[in-house]
Every structure is written in C-alpha cells, then in structure tokens.
PDB file of C-alpha atoms in Angstrom:
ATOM      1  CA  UNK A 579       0.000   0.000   0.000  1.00 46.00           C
ATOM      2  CA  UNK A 580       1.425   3.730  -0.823  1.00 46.00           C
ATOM      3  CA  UNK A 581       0.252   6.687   1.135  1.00 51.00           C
ATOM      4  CA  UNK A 582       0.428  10.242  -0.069  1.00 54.00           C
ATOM      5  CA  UNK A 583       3.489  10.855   1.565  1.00 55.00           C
ATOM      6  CA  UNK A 584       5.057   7.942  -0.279  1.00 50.00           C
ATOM      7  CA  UNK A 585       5.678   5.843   2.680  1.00 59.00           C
ATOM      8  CA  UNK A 586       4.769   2.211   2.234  1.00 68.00           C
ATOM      9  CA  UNK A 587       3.176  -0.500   4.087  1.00 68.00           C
ATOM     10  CA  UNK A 588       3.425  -4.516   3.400  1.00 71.00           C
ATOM     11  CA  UNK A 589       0.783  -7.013   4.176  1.00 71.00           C
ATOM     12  CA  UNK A 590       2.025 -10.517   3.850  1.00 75.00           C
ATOM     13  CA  UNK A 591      -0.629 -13.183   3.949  1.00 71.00           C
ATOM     14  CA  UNK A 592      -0.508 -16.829   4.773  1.00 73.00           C
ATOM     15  CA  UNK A 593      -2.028 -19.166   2.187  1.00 68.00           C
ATOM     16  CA  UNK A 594      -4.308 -20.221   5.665  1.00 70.00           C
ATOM     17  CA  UNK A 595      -5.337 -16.845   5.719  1.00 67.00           C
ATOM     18  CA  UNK A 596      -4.760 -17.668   9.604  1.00 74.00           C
ATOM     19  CA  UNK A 597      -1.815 -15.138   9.681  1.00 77.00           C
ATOM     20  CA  UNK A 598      -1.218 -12.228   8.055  1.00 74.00           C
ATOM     21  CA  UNK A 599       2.279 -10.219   8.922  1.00 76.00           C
ATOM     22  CA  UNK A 600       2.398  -6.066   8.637  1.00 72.00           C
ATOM     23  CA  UNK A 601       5.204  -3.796   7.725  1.00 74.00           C
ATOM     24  CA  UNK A 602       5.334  -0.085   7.427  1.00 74.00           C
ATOM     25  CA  UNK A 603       7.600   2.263   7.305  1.00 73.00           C
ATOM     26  CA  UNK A 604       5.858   5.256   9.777  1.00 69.00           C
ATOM     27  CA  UNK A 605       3.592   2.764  11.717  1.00 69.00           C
ATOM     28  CA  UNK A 606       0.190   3.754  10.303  1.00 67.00           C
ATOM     29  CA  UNK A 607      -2.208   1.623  10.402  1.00 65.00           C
ATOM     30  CA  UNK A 608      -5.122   2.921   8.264  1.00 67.00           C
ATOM     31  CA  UNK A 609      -4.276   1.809   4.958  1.00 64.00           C
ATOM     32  CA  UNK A 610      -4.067  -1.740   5.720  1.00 64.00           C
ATOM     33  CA  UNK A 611      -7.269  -2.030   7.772  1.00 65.00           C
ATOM     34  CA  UNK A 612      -9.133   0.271   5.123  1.00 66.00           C
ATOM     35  CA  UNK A 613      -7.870  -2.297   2.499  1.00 67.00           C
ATOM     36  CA  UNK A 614      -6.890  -5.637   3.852  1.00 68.00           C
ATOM     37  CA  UNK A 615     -10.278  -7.044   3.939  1.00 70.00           C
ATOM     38  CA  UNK A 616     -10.574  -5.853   0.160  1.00 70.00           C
ATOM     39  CA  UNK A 617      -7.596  -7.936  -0.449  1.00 69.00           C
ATOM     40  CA  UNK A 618      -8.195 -11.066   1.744  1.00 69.00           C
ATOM     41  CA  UNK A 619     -11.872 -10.983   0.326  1.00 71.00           C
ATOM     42  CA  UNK A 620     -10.046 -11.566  -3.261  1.00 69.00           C
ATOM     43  CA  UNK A 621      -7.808 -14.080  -2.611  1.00 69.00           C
ATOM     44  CA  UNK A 622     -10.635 -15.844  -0.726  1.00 67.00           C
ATOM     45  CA  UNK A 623     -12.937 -15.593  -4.345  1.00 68.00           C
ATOM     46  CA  UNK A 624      -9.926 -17.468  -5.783  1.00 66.00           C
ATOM     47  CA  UNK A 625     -10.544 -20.560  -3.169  1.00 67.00           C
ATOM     48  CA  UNK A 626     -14.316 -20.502  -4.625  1.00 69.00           C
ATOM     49  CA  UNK A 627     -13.222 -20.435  -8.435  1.00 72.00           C
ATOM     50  CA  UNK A 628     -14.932 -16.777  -8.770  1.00 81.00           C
ATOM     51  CA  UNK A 629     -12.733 -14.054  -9.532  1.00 84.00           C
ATOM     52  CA  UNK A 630     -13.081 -10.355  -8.465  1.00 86.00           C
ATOM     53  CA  UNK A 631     -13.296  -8.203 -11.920  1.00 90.00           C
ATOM     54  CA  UNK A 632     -12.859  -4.135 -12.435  1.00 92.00           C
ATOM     55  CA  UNK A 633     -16.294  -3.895 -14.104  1.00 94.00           C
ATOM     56  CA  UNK A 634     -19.862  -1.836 -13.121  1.00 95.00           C
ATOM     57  CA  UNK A 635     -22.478  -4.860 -13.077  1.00 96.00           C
ATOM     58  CA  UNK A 636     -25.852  -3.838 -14.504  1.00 97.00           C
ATOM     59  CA  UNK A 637     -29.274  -6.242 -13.681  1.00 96.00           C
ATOM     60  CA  UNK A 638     -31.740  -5.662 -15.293  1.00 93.00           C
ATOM     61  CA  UNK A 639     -34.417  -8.889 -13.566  1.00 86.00           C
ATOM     62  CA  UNK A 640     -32.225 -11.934 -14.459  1.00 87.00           C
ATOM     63  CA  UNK A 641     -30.326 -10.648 -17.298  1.00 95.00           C
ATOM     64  CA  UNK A 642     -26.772  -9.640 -16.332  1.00 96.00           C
ATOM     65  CA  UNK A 643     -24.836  -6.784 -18.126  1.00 97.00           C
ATOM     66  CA  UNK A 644     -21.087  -6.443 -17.020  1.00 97.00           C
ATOM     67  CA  UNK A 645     -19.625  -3.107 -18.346  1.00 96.00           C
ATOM     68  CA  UNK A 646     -15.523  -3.532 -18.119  1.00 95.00           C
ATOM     69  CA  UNK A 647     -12.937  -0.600 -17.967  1.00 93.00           C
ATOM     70  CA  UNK A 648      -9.844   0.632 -16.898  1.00 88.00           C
ATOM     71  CA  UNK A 649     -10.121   3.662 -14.317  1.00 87.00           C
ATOM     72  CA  UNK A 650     -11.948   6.267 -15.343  1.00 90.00           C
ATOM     73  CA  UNK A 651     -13.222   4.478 -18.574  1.00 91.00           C
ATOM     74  CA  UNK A 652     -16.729   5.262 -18.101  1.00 91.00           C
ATOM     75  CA  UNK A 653     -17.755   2.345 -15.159  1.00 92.00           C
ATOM     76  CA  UNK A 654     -19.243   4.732 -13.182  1.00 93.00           C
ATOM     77  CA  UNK A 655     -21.332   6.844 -15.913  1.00 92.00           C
ATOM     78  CA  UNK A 656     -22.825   3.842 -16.806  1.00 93.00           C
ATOM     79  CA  UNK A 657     -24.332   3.028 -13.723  1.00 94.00           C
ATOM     80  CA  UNK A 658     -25.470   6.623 -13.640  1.00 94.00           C
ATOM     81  CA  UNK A 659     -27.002   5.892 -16.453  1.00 93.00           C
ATOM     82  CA  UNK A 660     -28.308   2.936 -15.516  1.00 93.00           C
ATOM     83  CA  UNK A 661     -30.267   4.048 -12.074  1.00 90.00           C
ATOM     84  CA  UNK A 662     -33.236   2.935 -13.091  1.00 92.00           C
ATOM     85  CA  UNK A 663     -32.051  -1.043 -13.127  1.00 93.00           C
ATOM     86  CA  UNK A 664     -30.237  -2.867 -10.385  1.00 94.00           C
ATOM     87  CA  UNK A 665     -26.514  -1.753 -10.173  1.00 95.00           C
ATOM     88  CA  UNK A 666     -24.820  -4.423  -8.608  1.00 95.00           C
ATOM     89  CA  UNK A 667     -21.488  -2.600  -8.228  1.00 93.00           C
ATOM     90  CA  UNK A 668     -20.063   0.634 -10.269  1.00 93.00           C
ATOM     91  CA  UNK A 669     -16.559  -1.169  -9.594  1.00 92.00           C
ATOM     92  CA  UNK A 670     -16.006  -4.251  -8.631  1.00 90.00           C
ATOM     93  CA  UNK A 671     -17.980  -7.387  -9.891  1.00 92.00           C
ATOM     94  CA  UNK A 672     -17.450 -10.946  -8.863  1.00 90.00           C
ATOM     95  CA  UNK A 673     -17.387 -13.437 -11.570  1.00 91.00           C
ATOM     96  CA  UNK A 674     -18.836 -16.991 -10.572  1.00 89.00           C
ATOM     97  CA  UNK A 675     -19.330 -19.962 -13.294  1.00 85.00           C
ATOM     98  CA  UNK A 676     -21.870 -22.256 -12.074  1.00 82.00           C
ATOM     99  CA  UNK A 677     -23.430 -24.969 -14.327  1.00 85.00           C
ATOM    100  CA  UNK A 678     -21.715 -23.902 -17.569  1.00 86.00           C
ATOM    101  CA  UNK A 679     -23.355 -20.557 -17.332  1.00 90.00           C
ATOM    102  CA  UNK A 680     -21.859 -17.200 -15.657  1.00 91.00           C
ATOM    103  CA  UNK A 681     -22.749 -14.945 -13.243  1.00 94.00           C
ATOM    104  CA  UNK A 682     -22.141 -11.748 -11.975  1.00 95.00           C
ATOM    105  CA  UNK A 683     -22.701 -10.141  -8.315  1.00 93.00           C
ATOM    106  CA  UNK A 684     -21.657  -7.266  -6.765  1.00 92.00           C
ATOM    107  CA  UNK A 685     -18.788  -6.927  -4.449  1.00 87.00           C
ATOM    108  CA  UNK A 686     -19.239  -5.071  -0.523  1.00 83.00           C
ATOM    109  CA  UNK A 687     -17.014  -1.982  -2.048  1.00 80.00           C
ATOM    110  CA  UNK A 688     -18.666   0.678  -4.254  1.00 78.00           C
ATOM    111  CA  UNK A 689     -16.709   2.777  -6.788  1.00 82.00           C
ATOM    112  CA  UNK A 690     -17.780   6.456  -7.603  1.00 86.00           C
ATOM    113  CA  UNK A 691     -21.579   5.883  -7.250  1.00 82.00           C
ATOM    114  CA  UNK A 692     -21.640   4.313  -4.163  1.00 82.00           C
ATOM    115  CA  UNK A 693     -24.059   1.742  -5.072  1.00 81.00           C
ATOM    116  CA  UNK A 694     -23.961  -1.864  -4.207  1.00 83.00           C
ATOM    117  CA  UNK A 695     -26.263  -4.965  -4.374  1.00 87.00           C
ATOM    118  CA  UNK A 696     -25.001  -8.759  -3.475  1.00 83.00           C
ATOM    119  CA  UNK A 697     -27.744  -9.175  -5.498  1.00 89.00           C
ATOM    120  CA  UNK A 698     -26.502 -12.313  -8.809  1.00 91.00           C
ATOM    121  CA  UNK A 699     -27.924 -12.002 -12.479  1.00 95.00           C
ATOM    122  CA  UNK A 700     -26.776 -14.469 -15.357  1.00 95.00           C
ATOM    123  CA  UNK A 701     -24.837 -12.369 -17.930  1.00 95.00           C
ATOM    124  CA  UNK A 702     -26.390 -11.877 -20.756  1.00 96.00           C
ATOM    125  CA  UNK A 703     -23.800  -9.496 -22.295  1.00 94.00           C
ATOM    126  CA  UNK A 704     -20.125  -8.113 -21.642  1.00 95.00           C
ATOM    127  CA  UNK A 705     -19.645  -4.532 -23.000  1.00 95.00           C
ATOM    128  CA  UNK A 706     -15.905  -3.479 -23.146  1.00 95.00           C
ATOM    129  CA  UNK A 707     -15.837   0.412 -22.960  1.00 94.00           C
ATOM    130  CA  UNK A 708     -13.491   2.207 -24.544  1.00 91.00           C
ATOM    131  CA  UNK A 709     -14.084   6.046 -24.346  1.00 89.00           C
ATOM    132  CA  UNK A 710     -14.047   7.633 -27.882  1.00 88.00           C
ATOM    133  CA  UNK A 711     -16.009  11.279 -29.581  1.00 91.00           C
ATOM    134  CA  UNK A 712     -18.197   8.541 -31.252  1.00 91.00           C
ATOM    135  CA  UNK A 713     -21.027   5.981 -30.081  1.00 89.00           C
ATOM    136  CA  UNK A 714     -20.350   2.958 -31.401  1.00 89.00           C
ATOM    137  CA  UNK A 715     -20.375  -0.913 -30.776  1.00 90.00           C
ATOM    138  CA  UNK A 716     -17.856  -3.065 -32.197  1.00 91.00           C
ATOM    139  CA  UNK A 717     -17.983  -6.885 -32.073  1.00 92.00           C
ATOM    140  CA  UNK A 718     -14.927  -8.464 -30.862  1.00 93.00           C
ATOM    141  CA  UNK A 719     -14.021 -12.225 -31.388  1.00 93.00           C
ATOM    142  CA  UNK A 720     -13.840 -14.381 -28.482  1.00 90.00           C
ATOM    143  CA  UNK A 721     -10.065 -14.102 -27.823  1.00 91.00           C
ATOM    144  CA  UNK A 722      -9.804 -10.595 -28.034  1.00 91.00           C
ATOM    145  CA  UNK A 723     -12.092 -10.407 -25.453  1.00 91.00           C
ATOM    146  CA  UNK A 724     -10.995 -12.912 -23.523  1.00 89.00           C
ATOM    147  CA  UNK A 725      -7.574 -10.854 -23.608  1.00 89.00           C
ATOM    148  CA  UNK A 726      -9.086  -7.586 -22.295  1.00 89.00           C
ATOM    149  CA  UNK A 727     -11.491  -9.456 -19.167  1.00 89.00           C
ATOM    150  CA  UNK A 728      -8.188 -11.242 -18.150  1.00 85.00           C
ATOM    151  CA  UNK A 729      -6.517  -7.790 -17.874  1.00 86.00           C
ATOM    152  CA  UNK A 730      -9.298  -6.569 -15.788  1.00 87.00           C
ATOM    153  CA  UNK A 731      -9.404 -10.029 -13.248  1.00 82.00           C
ATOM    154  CA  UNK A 732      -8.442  -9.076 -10.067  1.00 76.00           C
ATOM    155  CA  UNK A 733      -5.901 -12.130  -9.471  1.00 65.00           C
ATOM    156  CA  UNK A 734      -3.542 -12.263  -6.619  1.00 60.00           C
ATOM    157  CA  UNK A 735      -2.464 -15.891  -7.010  1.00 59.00           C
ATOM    158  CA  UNK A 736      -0.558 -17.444  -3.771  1.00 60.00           C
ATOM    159  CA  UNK A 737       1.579 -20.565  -5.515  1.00 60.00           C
ATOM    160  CA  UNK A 738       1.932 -21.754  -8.816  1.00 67.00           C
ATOM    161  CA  UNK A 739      -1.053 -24.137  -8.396  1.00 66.00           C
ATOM    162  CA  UNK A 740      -3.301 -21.022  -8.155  1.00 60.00           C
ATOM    163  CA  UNK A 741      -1.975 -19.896 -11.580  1.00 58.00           C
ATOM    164  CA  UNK A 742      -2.913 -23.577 -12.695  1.00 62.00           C
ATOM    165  CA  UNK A 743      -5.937 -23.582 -11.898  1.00 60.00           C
ATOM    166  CA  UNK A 744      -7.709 -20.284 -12.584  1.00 55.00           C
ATOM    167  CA  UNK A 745      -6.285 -20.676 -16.219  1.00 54.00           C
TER     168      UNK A 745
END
C-alpha cells in the first residue's frame, strides 16, 4: 500500500489466511485495515473459483450486463445511467461460473456511485468500454475479449497451483 506521503506499508498473507504479517515504514495503520479485507476478500474468491473483476455490473431482472474498464473508462457513468435497473457494483464485480453458465454479483465496495447490491444475475452481455467522440459498438471475437477481461481479473495468485488452476 502507498500513502500520499510515499511511505509504504506490506501485508504478507498466509495461504491459511490464519496469519497475516504487517510492515510499514511510519507505523500507520489505516491503509491496511481500510484495504486488507478488500484484499483477503479476493484471494478468498480465488478458493471458490470466482474471480473479483474491475467492471460496473448492470441487472436488469435476471439478465446480467457487465460493463468492463480501466479507471476512469466510463464504469461509473454507466451506472449513472443505468439508475433505473439494479446496479450491482459501479466497480467491482465478482465473476462466478456455475453450471456452464456465468454470473455476476456485486462486491461489498462501491466505486464512484456508491451503489452496491449482493444481489446475482446471469450475464447476458459483456460490454468493453473504450471512451471515444463517437457511439459505437464493435464486435470483438472471443479471444480478443478474452484478452481484455483477463486484464481486468483481479488475481492475486498465492503458488503456482493457483496460476494452474484459474487458467
């Protein structure tokens, strides 16, 4: 974790998740216990074969839309957008397969919009959003946008075996 003072602080933790060992360099404590839980809630998604992904999560009944980005690549204006449907998160979105067919949900941490639901949908679409002058919607094949969603995983593996098995 980096502060605004550029002083850092290390969380190592145990593949148990039964220990977790702290390091900083001027002894405050806020970062990690504002975003350890983030982080141990991640690696735990991992142990469930669901992964955490940087995308605003859109239901709309039981149809699923998952809307991916970098920062600032238009996550949260969608969900603005979007009030009148369930957001399920304008940030983070966990992805769960379950009986050859995918899910999204949202996550306890709210981006911009502050707007949260735990709250599943089946997807019935992933939108990659690219900000541009122009409205348009391109169709990508299948590796291409496999290539962008893996970018966007939130994947903190612990051993090789991790690695192994989430791909």
């Amino acid at each position: 974790f980096y502060q605004k003072d550029f002083s850092a602080s290390v969380a190592i933790i145990k593949p148990s998740f039964k220990e977790v060992e702290y390091f900083t360099s001027n002894n405050d404590l806020i970062p990690v216990m504002y975003n350890l839980p983030k982080f141990i809630f991640i690696l735990a998604q991992q142990k469930f074969e669901q992964f955490v992904v940087h995308a605003c999560g859109v239901a709309d009944d039981k149809r699923g839309y998952l809307f991916v980005a970098d920062s600032g690549g238009g996550k949260s204006t969608i969900a603005r957008l979007a009030q009148s449907r369930t957001i399920l998160n304008d940030d983070r979105i966990i992805l769960r397969k379950k009986k050859n067919k995918f899910k999204i949900f949202g996550t306890p941490w709210a981006g911009l919009m502050n707007m949260t639901s735990n709250r599943g949908a089946e997807i019935k679409d992933i939108f990659f959003l690219k900000k541009s002058k122009t409205n348009q919607i391109i169709s990508l094949n299948r590796i291409e946008a496999a290539k962008i969603l893996f970018r966007n995983i939130v994947f903190f593996p612990l051993n090789e075996t991790d690695i192994n098995n989430a791909f």
